[in-house]
Coordinates of C-alpha atoms in Angstrom, one line a residue:
M1 CA -45.9 173.4 -181.6
M2 CA -45.1 174.7 -185.1
S3 CA -42.1 172.3 -185.2
R4 CA -44.4 169.4 -184.3
D5 CA -46.9 170.3 -187.1
A6 CA -44.0 170.7 -189.5
A7 CA -42.7 167.4 -188.5
Q8 CA -46.1 165.8 -189.1
T9 CA -46.4 167.5 -192.4
R10 CA -42.9 166.2 -193.4
S11 CA -43.8 162.7 -192.3
M12 CA -47.0 162.8 -194.3
Q13 CA -45.2 163.9 -197.4
K14 CA -42.4 161.4 -197.1
P15 CA -44.2 158.5 -198.9
F16 CA -44.9 160.7 -201.9
S17 CA -41.3 161.9 -202.0
D18 CA -40.1 158.2 -201.8
S19 CA -42.4 157.3 -204.7
S20 CA -41.0 160.1 -206.8
E21 CA -37.5 158.9 -205.9
Q22 CA -38.3 155.3 -207.0
G23 CA -39.5 156.6 -210.4
I24 CA -42.5 156.3 -212.5
S25 CA -41.7 152.8 -213.6
T26 CA -42.9 151.4 -210.2
L27 CA -46.4 152.9 -210.5
P28 CA -47.9 150.3 -212.8
I29 CA -46.6 147.6 -210.5
Q30 CA -48.3 149.3 -207.6
R31 CA -51.5 149.6 -209.5
V32 CA -51.5 145.8 -210.4
R33 CA -50.8 145.0 -206.7
S34 CA -53.7 147.1 -205.6
C35 CA -56.0 145.5 -208.1
R36 CA -55.0 142.0 -207.0
A37 CA -55.6 143.0 -203.4
R38 CA -59.1 144.0 -204.2
N39 CA -60.0 141.0 -206.3
S40 CA -57.2 138.6 -206.7
S41 CA -58.9 135.7 -208.4
E42 CA -60.7 137.9 -211.0
S43 CA -57.5 139.7 -211.8
K44 CA -55.5 136.5 -212.4
V45 CA -58.2 135.1 -214.7
S46 CA -58.3 138.3 -216.7
L47 CA -54.6 138.5 -217.1
L48 CA -54.3 134.9 -218.2
D49 CA -57.1 135.3 -220.7
A50 CA -55.4 138.4 -222.1
E51 CA -52.1 136.6 -222.5
V52 CA -53.7 133.7 -224.4
V53 CA -56.0 135.8 -226.6
T54 CA -53.4 138.4 -227.6
M55 CA -50.7 135.8 -228.4
P56 CA -50.1 135.8 -232.2
D57 CA -51.2 132.9 -234.2
E58 CA -47.6 132.4 -235.4
I59 CA -46.4 131.9 -231.9
L60 CA -49.1 129.5 -231.0
L61 CA -48.4 127.5 -234.1
V62 CA -44.7 127.2 -233.1
I63 CA -45.7 126.1 -229.6
F64 CA -48.2 123.5 -230.9
R65 CA -45.6 122.0 -233.3
E66 CA -43.2 121.5 -230.4
A67 CA -45.9 119.4 -228.7
L68 CA -46.0 116.9 -231.6
Q69 CA -43.9 113.9 -231.9
P70 CA -41.9 113.4 -235.2
S71 CA -43.2 111.2 -237.9
W72 CA -41.5 108.1 -239.3
G73 CA -41.0 109.0 -242.9
V74 CA -41.7 106.5 -245.7
R75 CA -44.2 103.7 -244.8
Y76 CA -42.9 100.7 -246.6
G77 CA -39.7 98.9 -246.0
K78 CA -36.9 99.9 -243.6
T79 CA -36.7 103.4 -242.1
L80 CA -33.8 105.3 -243.6
P81 CA -32.1 106.8 -241.9
P82 CA -33.0 105.1 -238.6
F83 CA -33.7 108.4 -236.8
P84 CA -35.8 110.4 -239.2
R85 CA -37.6 113.7 -238.5
N86 CA -40.5 114.9 -240.6
I87 CA -42.2 118.2 -239.9
W88 CA -45.5 116.8 -241.2
S89 CA -46.2 114.9 -238.0
S90 CA -48.7 112.1 -237.9
D91 CA -49.5 112.5 -234.2
F92 CA -53.3 112.9 -234.8
Q93 CA -54.2 112.4 -231.1
T94 CA -52.3 115.4 -230.0
K95 CA -53.5 117.4 -232.9
L96 CA -57.1 116.6 -232.2
A97 CA -56.6 117.4 -228.5
I98 CA -55.3 120.9 -229.4
V99 CA -58.0 121.8 -231.9
G100 CA -60.7 120.7 -229.3
V101 CA -59.7 123.3 -226.7
C102 CA -61.4 126.4 -228.1
K103 CA -62.2 128.3 -231.3
A104 CA -58.9 130.2 -231.2
W105 CA -56.8 127.0 -230.9
Y106 CA -58.9 125.3 -233.5
R107 CA -58.2 128.1 -236.0
V108 CA -54.5 127.8 -235.5
G109 CA -54.3 124.0 -235.0
L110 CA -56.3 123.4 -238.2
Q111 CA -53.1 124.3 -240.2
F112 CA -51.0 121.3 -239.0
L113 CA -54.1 119.1 -238.7
Y114 CA -54.5 119.1 -242.4
E115 CA -51.0 119.5 -243.6
N116 CA -50.4 115.7 -243.6
V117 CA -53.5 113.8 -244.8
V118 CA -53.4 110.0 -244.9
L119 CA -56.3 108.3 -246.7
S120 CA -56.5 104.6 -245.6
S121 CA -59.9 103.8 -247.3
I122 CA -61.6 104.8 -250.5
G123 CA -64.5 106.2 -248.6
Q124 CA -62.3 108.9 -247.0
L125 CA -61.3 110.3 -250.4
P126 CA -64.6 111.8 -251.4
A127 CA -65.2 113.0 -247.8
F128 CA -61.8 114.8 -247.9
V129 CA -62.6 116.4 -251.3
M130 CA -66.0 117.5 -250.0
T131 CA -64.4 119.2 -247.1
L132 CA -62.0 121.0 -249.4
E133 CA -64.9 122.2 -251.6
A134 CA -66.9 123.4 -248.6
Q135 CA -64.0 125.2 -247.0
S136 CA -61.5 126.4 -249.5
S137 CA -59.2 127.8 -246.7
I138 CA -58.5 124.2 -245.6
A139 CA -57.1 123.3 -249.0
S140 CA -54.2 125.8 -248.6
F141 CA -53.1 123.9 -245.4
V142 CA -52.5 120.6 -247.2
R143 CA -48.8 120.0 -247.8
R144 CA -48.6 116.2 -248.0
L145 CA -51.1 113.6 -249.2
E146 CA -50.7 109.8 -248.8
I147 CA -52.9 107.1 -250.3
T148 CA -52.6 103.7 -248.6
Y149 CA -55.9 101.9 -249.6
W150 CA -56.7 99.3 -252.2
V151 CA -59.7 100.1 -254.5
P152 CA -62.8 97.9 -254.9
R153 CA -63.4 97.3 -258.6
A154 CA -66.6 99.3 -258.5
Y155 CA -64.8 102.4 -257.2
N156 CA -62.1 102.9 -259.8
N157 CA -63.8 105.8 -261.6
L158 CA -64.5 107.4 -258.3
H159 CA -60.9 107.1 -257.3
D160 CA -59.7 108.7 -260.6
A161 CA -62.2 111.6 -260.4
E162 CA -61.8 112.4 -256.7
T163 CA -58.0 112.3 -256.7
R164 CA -57.9 114.7 -259.7
K165 CA -60.1 117.1 -257.7
A166 CA -57.9 116.8 -254.7
F167 CA -54.8 117.8 -256.7
E168 CA -56.7 120.7 -258.3
L169 CA -58.0 122.0 -254.9
C170 CA -54.7 121.9 -253.0
P171 CA -52.4 124.7 -254.3
Q172 CA -49.7 124.0 -251.6
L173 CA -49.5 120.3 -252.1
K174 CA -45.8 119.4 -252.5
Q175 CA -45.5 115.9 -251.2
F176 CA -47.4 112.9 -252.5
A177 CA -47.0 109.3 -251.2
F178 CA -48.6 106.5 -253.3
N179 CA -48.2 103.5 -250.9
P180 CA -50.9 100.9 -250.9
Q181 CA -50.4 98.7 -247.9
S182 CA -50.2 94.9 -247.6
E183 CA -52.2 92.9 -250.1
P184 CA -55.9 92.6 -249.1
L185 CA -57.6 89.3 -248.3
Y186 CA -60.4 89.9 -250.7
S187 CA -60.0 89.3 -254.4
N188 CA -62.2 92.1 -255.6
L189 CA -59.7 94.8 -254.6
D190 CA -57.3 96.3 -257.1
L191 CA -54.2 98.5 -256.8
P192 CA -55.4 102.1 -257.3
R193 CA -54.3 103.9 -260.5
F194 CA -51.7 106.6 -260.1
P195 CA -53.4 110.0 -260.1
Y196 CA -53.4 112.0 -263.3
I197 CA -51.3 115.0 -262.4
E198 CA -49.9 116.2 -265.7
D199 CA -52.3 119.1 -266.0
T200 CA -51.9 120.5 -262.5
P201 CA -50.6 124.1 -262.4
W202 CA -48.2 123.4 -259.6
R203 CA -45.5 120.8 -259.2
I204 CA -44.9 118.0 -256.7
T205 CA -41.4 118.2 -255.2
H206 CA -41.4 115.0 -253.1
L207 CA -42.7 111.7 -254.4
E208 CA -42.9 108.3 -252.6
V209 CA -44.0 105.2 -254.6
C210 CA -44.1 101.8 -253.0
D211 CA -42.6 98.7 -254.7
R212 CA -45.9 97.2 -255.6
I213 CA -46.5 99.8 -258.3
D214 CA -45.2 98.9 -261.8
Y215 CA -42.5 101.3 -263.0
L216 CA -43.9 101.7 -266.5
S217 CA -47.3 102.6 -265.1
I218 CA -45.9 105.7 -263.4
L219 CA -43.4 106.6 -266.1
P220 CA -45.6 109.3 -267.7
P221 CA -46.1 111.2 -264.4
L222 CA -42.4 110.6 -263.5
V223 CA -41.4 112.3 -266.8
H224 CA -43.7 115.2 -266.0
L225 CA -42.3 115.6 -262.4
S226 CA -38.6 115.0 -263.3
L227 CA -37.8 118.7 -263.6
S228 CA -39.4 119.6 -260.2
L229 CA -38.7 116.7 -257.9
E230 CA -36.3 117.3 -255.0
S231 CA -36.8 113.8 -253.3
L232 CA -37.9 110.5 -254.8
S233 CA -38.6 107.1 -253.1
I234 CA -39.1 104.3 -255.6
S235 CA -38.1 100.8 -256.4
L236 CA -35.4 100.1 -259.0
P237 CA -37.4 98.4 -261.7
L238 CA -36.4 95.3 -263.6
S239 CA -37.2 97.2 -266.8
Y240 CA -34.7 99.9 -266.0
R241 CA -32.5 99.0 -269.0
T242 CA -34.8 96.9 -271.2
E243 CA -35.5 97.7 -274.8
D244 CA -39.0 98.9 -273.9
N245 CA -37.6 101.7 -271.8
R246 CA -35.1 103.7 -273.7
L247 CA -36.2 107.0 -272.2
V248 CA -33.5 108.8 -270.2
L249 CA -34.9 110.9 -267.4
T250 CA -33.0 113.9 -266.1
F251 CA -33.6 115.2 -262.5
P252 CA -31.8 118.5 -262.2
R253 CA -33.2 119.4 -258.8
L254 CA -33.3 115.9 -257.2
L255 CA -31.2 115.9 -253.9
S256 CA -32.5 112.8 -252.2
L257 CA -33.1 109.4 -253.7
R258 CA -34.3 106.3 -252.0
L259 CA -34.1 103.1 -254.0
C260 CA -35.7 99.8 -253.1
I261 CA -33.6 97.1 -254.8
D262 CA -34.2 93.4 -255.2
G263 CA -31.9 90.6 -256.2
L264 CA -32.5 91.1 -259.9
S265 CA -32.2 94.9 -260.2
P266 CA -29.5 96.0 -262.6
P267 CA -27.5 99.2 -261.9
G268 CA -29.0 100.9 -264.9
S269 CA -28.2 104.3 -266.5
A270 CA -31.6 105.6 -267.5
W271 CA -31.5 108.4 -264.9
V272 CA -29.3 111.5 -264.8
I273 CA -29.1 113.1 -261.4
P274 CA -26.3 115.7 -261.4
N275 CA -26.9 117.1 -257.9
L276 CA -27.7 114.0 -255.8
Q277 CA -26.6 114.5 -252.2
Q278 CA -28.5 111.7 -250.3
L279 CA -28.7 108.1 -251.5
L280 CA -30.7 105.5 -249.4
L281 CA -30.5 101.9 -250.6
C282 CA -33.0 99.4 -249.2
P283 CA -33.2 95.7 -250.2
T284 CA -36.4 93.9 -250.6
H285 CA -35.2 90.3 -249.9
H286 CA -31.7 90.9 -248.5
K287 CA -30.2 89.5 -251.6
W288 CA -28.6 91.8 -254.2
R289 CA -27.1 91.2 -257.5
E290 CA -23.4 91.6 -258.0
G291 CA -22.2 95.2 -257.9
P292 CA -25.4 97.4 -257.9
I293 CA -24.1 99.5 -255.0
T294 CA -20.7 99.9 -256.6
A295 CA -22.2 100.9 -259.9
L296 CA -24.5 103.5 -258.2
L297 CA -21.7 105.0 -256.1
A298 CA -19.4 105.2 -259.1
Q299 CA -22.1 107.3 -260.8
Y300 CA -23.3 109.4 -257.9
G301 CA -20.8 109.0 -255.0
Q302 CA -18.6 112.1 -255.7
K303 CA -21.2 114.6 -254.3
L304 CA -23.0 112.4 -251.7
R305 CA -23.4 113.8 -248.2
T306 CA -25.6 111.0 -246.9
L307 CA -25.5 107.3 -247.6
S308 CA -27.6 104.5 -246.2
L309 CA -26.8 100.8 -247.0
G310 CA -29.5 98.4 -246.0
C311 CA -27.5 95.3 -247.0
R312 CA -24.0 94.3 -247.8
D313 CA -22.7 94.3 -251.3
P314 CA -21.0 90.8 -251.7
R315 CA -18.3 92.2 -254.0
S316 CA -17.2 95.2 -252.0
T317 CA -16.0 96.1 -248.5
L318 CA -17.2 99.1 -246.6
A319 CA -13.8 100.7 -247.0
E320 CA -14.0 100.4 -250.8
L321 CA -17.5 101.9 -250.8
L322 CA -16.5 104.8 -248.7
G323 CA -13.6 105.5 -251.0
Q324 CA -16.1 106.4 -253.7
C325 CA -17.8 109.0 -251.5
P326 CA -15.0 111.6 -250.7
Q327 CA -17.5 114.2 -249.3
L328 CA -19.7 111.9 -247.2
Q329 CA -20.8 113.2 -243.8
H330 CA -23.6 110.8 -242.7
L331 CA -23.4 107.0 -243.0
T332 CA -26.0 104.4 -242.1
V333 CA -25.1 100.8 -242.4
V334 CA -26.1 97.4 -241.1
E335 CA -23.9 96.0 -238.3
S336 CA -22.7 93.0 -240.4
L337 CA -21.0 95.4 -242.8
V338 CA -19.1 97.2 -240.1
S339 CA -18.1 94.2 -238.0
V340 CA -16.1 92.5 -240.8
D341 CA -14.1 95.5 -242.0
D342 CA -11.2 96.9 -239.9
R343 CA -9.7 99.0 -242.6
L344 CA -12.2 101.8 -242.3
H345 CA -11.0 105.4 -242.8
H346 CA -12.8 108.6 -243.9
K347 CA -11.8 112.2 -243.4
T348 CA -15.2 114.0 -243.6
L349 CA -17.6 111.5 -242.0
Q350 CA -19.3 113.1 -239.0
C351 CA -22.3 110.8 -238.2
L352 CA -22.3 107.0 -238.1
D353 CA -25.5 105.0 -237.5
V354 CA -25.3 101.2 -237.2
V355 CA -28.5 99.3 -237.6
G356 CA -29.0 95.7 -236.4
D357 CA -30.4 93.3 -233.8
G358 CA -27.2 93.5 -231.7
T359 CA -25.9 90.0 -232.3
L360 CA -22.8 91.3 -234.0
I361 CA -22.3 94.4 -232.0
H362 CA -19.5 92.8 -230.0
R363 CA -17.5 92.5 -233.2
I364 CA -17.5 96.2 -233.9
N365 CA -14.4 97.9 -232.7
S366 CA -15.9 101.3 -231.8
S367 CA -12.6 102.4 -230.2
H368 CA -11.1 102.4 -233.6
F369 CA -13.6 105.0 -234.9
E370 CA -11.7 107.9 -233.3
T371 CA -8.7 107.3 -235.6
A372 CA -10.6 106.0 -238.5
F373 CA -13.0 108.9 -238.7
P374 CA -11.2 112.1 -237.4
A375 CA -14.3 114.3 -238.0
L376 CA -16.8 111.9 -236.3
R377 CA -19.1 113.7 -233.9
S378 CA -21.8 111.0 -233.3
Y379 CA -22.0 107.2 -233.3
R380 CA -25.5 105.7 -232.8
R381 CA -26.9 102.2 -232.7
A382 CA -30.5 101.5 -233.7
A383 CA -32.7 98.3 -233.7
E384 CA -33.5 96.9 -237.1
L385 CA -37.3 97.5 -237.0
D386 CA -39.9 98.5 -239.6
H387 CA -41.1 101.9 -238.4
S388 CA -44.3 102.9 -240.1
L389 CA -47.2 105.2 -239.7
P390 CA -50.4 104.1 -238.0
T391 CA -52.4 101.6 -240.1
S392 CA -55.6 103.4 -239.2
S393 CA -56.6 106.9 -240.0
W394 CA -58.2 109.5 -237.7
L395 CA -59.6 111.3 -240.7
E396 CA -63.1 110.0 -240.0
W397 CA -63.1 111.9 -236.7
I398 CA -62.0 115.1 -238.5
L399 CA -64.7 115.1 -241.2
P400 CA -68.4 115.5 -240.5
L401 CA -69.3 111.8 -240.9
G402 CA -70.8 111.0 -237.5
G403 CA -74.0 109.1 -236.8
E404 CA -77.1 110.4 -238.5
S405 CA -79.0 110.6 -235.1
S406 CA -76.5 112.9 -233.5
D407 CA -78.0 115.6 -231.3
D408 CA -75.0 117.9 -231.5
S409 CA -75.7 121.3 -233.1
E410 CA -73.7 121.8 -236.3
D411 CA -71.0 124.5 -236.1
S412 CA -69.9 126.0 -239.4
D413 CA -66.5 126.7 -238.0
Y414 CA -65.9 123.1 -237.0
A415 CA -67.6 121.0 -239.7
P416 CA -68.4 121.9 -243.4
S417 CA -71.7 121.1 -244.9
S418 CA -72.2 117.5 -246.0
D419 CA -73.8 118.6 -249.3
G420 CA -71.4 118.0 -252.1
D421 CA -71.6 117.7 -255.8
S422 CA -73.0 114.4 -256.9
S423 CA -71.0 112.2 -259.3
D424 CA -72.5 109.6 -261.6
S425 CA -73.3 106.5 -259.6
G426 CA -73.3 104.3 -262.7
A427 CA -75.3 101.7 -260.8
D428 CA -78.5 101.1 -262.8
D429 CA -81.3 99.2 -261.2
D430 CA -81.6 95.7 -262.4
S431 CA -85.0 94.2 -261.8
S432 CA -84.9 91.5 -264.5
G433 CA -83.5 88.9 -262.2
D434 CA -80.4 88.3 -264.2
D435 CA -77.1 87.2 -262.7
L436 CA -75.7 90.3 -260.9
S437 CA -72.1 89.0 -261.3
E438 CA -72.2 89.9 -264.9
V439 CA -73.2 93.5 -264.2
E440 CA -70.4 96.0 -263.8
W441 CA -71.2 98.3 -260.9
E442 CA -69.7 101.7 -260.4
I443 CA -70.1 103.5 -257.1
G444 CA -70.5 107.3 -256.9
R445 CA -69.6 109.9 -254.3
D446 CA -73.0 109.9 -252.5
D447 CA -73.1 106.2 -252.1
T448 CA -69.5 106.2 -250.8
I449 CA -70.3 108.9 -248.2
D450 CA -73.4 107.0 -247.1
I451 CA -71.4 103.8 -246.6
L452 CA -68.6 105.6 -244.7
R453 CA -71.2 107.2 -242.4
R454 CA -72.7 103.8 -241.6
V455 CA -69.2 102.3 -240.9
T456 CA -68.2 105.2 -238.7
A457 CA -71.5 105.1 -236.8
R458 CA -70.9 101.4 -236.0
Q459 CA -67.3 102.0 -234.9
S460 CA -68.4 104.8 -232.5

């Protein structure tokens, strides 16, 4: 009898001894299992919420960035190189979907939502500045600003004043793109004036200027930015070596240069770029003057790592051009330039991109590349297309410019107040019945915001 009781006692104690033999590390697992057994659904929800809430903002930001598609670089002309990657993604739909999930995601997603701002109409400019004035924290998110609109003649003073405020309010702004798009159908629209940035306490390091902007008009800010620029996209002006432009600009930090060249552009020597590593040459009309590429490579080819040729130089073969770039690693060329040259050879070239419509691809002897380029690791072909950013902007959906009869309650975390500082309207009432065409009108901020609200309400 005693032995039976002892056996029962030992059998009752065995699970505890087994638990001690398994170790303390198994106890939390057993507790979690018991909790799930009692209330499985409630436990799963609580654990999921805990994982999302406790995830650091830095980790969420990395995850969100991986969900965005890459941008397509410069808006005007050919995309160089043909497979660009820009961390300032223009994928507004995905960004808006992320920030619309919850307050926590909105707080994190707001950083990359405002890091690349594209203004496609003059009405968006004062709305953008008002948002920065209402929420100063948003201003620190802005990394890149692009202007693509043309300015109605009554809005020139507004454009000048608001762009200056935008530069003053964004301390982290490093990239500026001044790219007014195709010429408008209406004759009362002008090219916007280049912003006055000489008195900003920080420096722009990346500048993009489309070929519609006169070189002499941006020469003063270019002089101001020459010491800080790391990348520059600009057209090679006809006045590059004229008597009116004797100023020699030195760009000590410039690493990447994209030149848009037409048939009359001279090679020029008004720039000094001692550390240039990336040279992207883009034609405007596929007709170049004799020797501009040869002259540029003779001046900058020794240190180049990346070279892109959008059109063939009539005086030089590709083999001769490569001979001027002994350290070249990445080459982008049109297929016509590769198909006519079998004497190619380069020791350090690692990446070759051939751009074209495919009509001459059968004339390219790709089997020869292995011996011609012993260091080659990738050979890619790309269609000759104009890749550009979306022509419309989603900024009107970001800013608080909805219909006036909206029933949605205003949330200070989502939308700043619409009250902003009023600028001079300059539009005096004219009740004398005179011809209004002789009156010079000037539109202020409040009028512009009101017009943008009406347009947005009609579109929605």
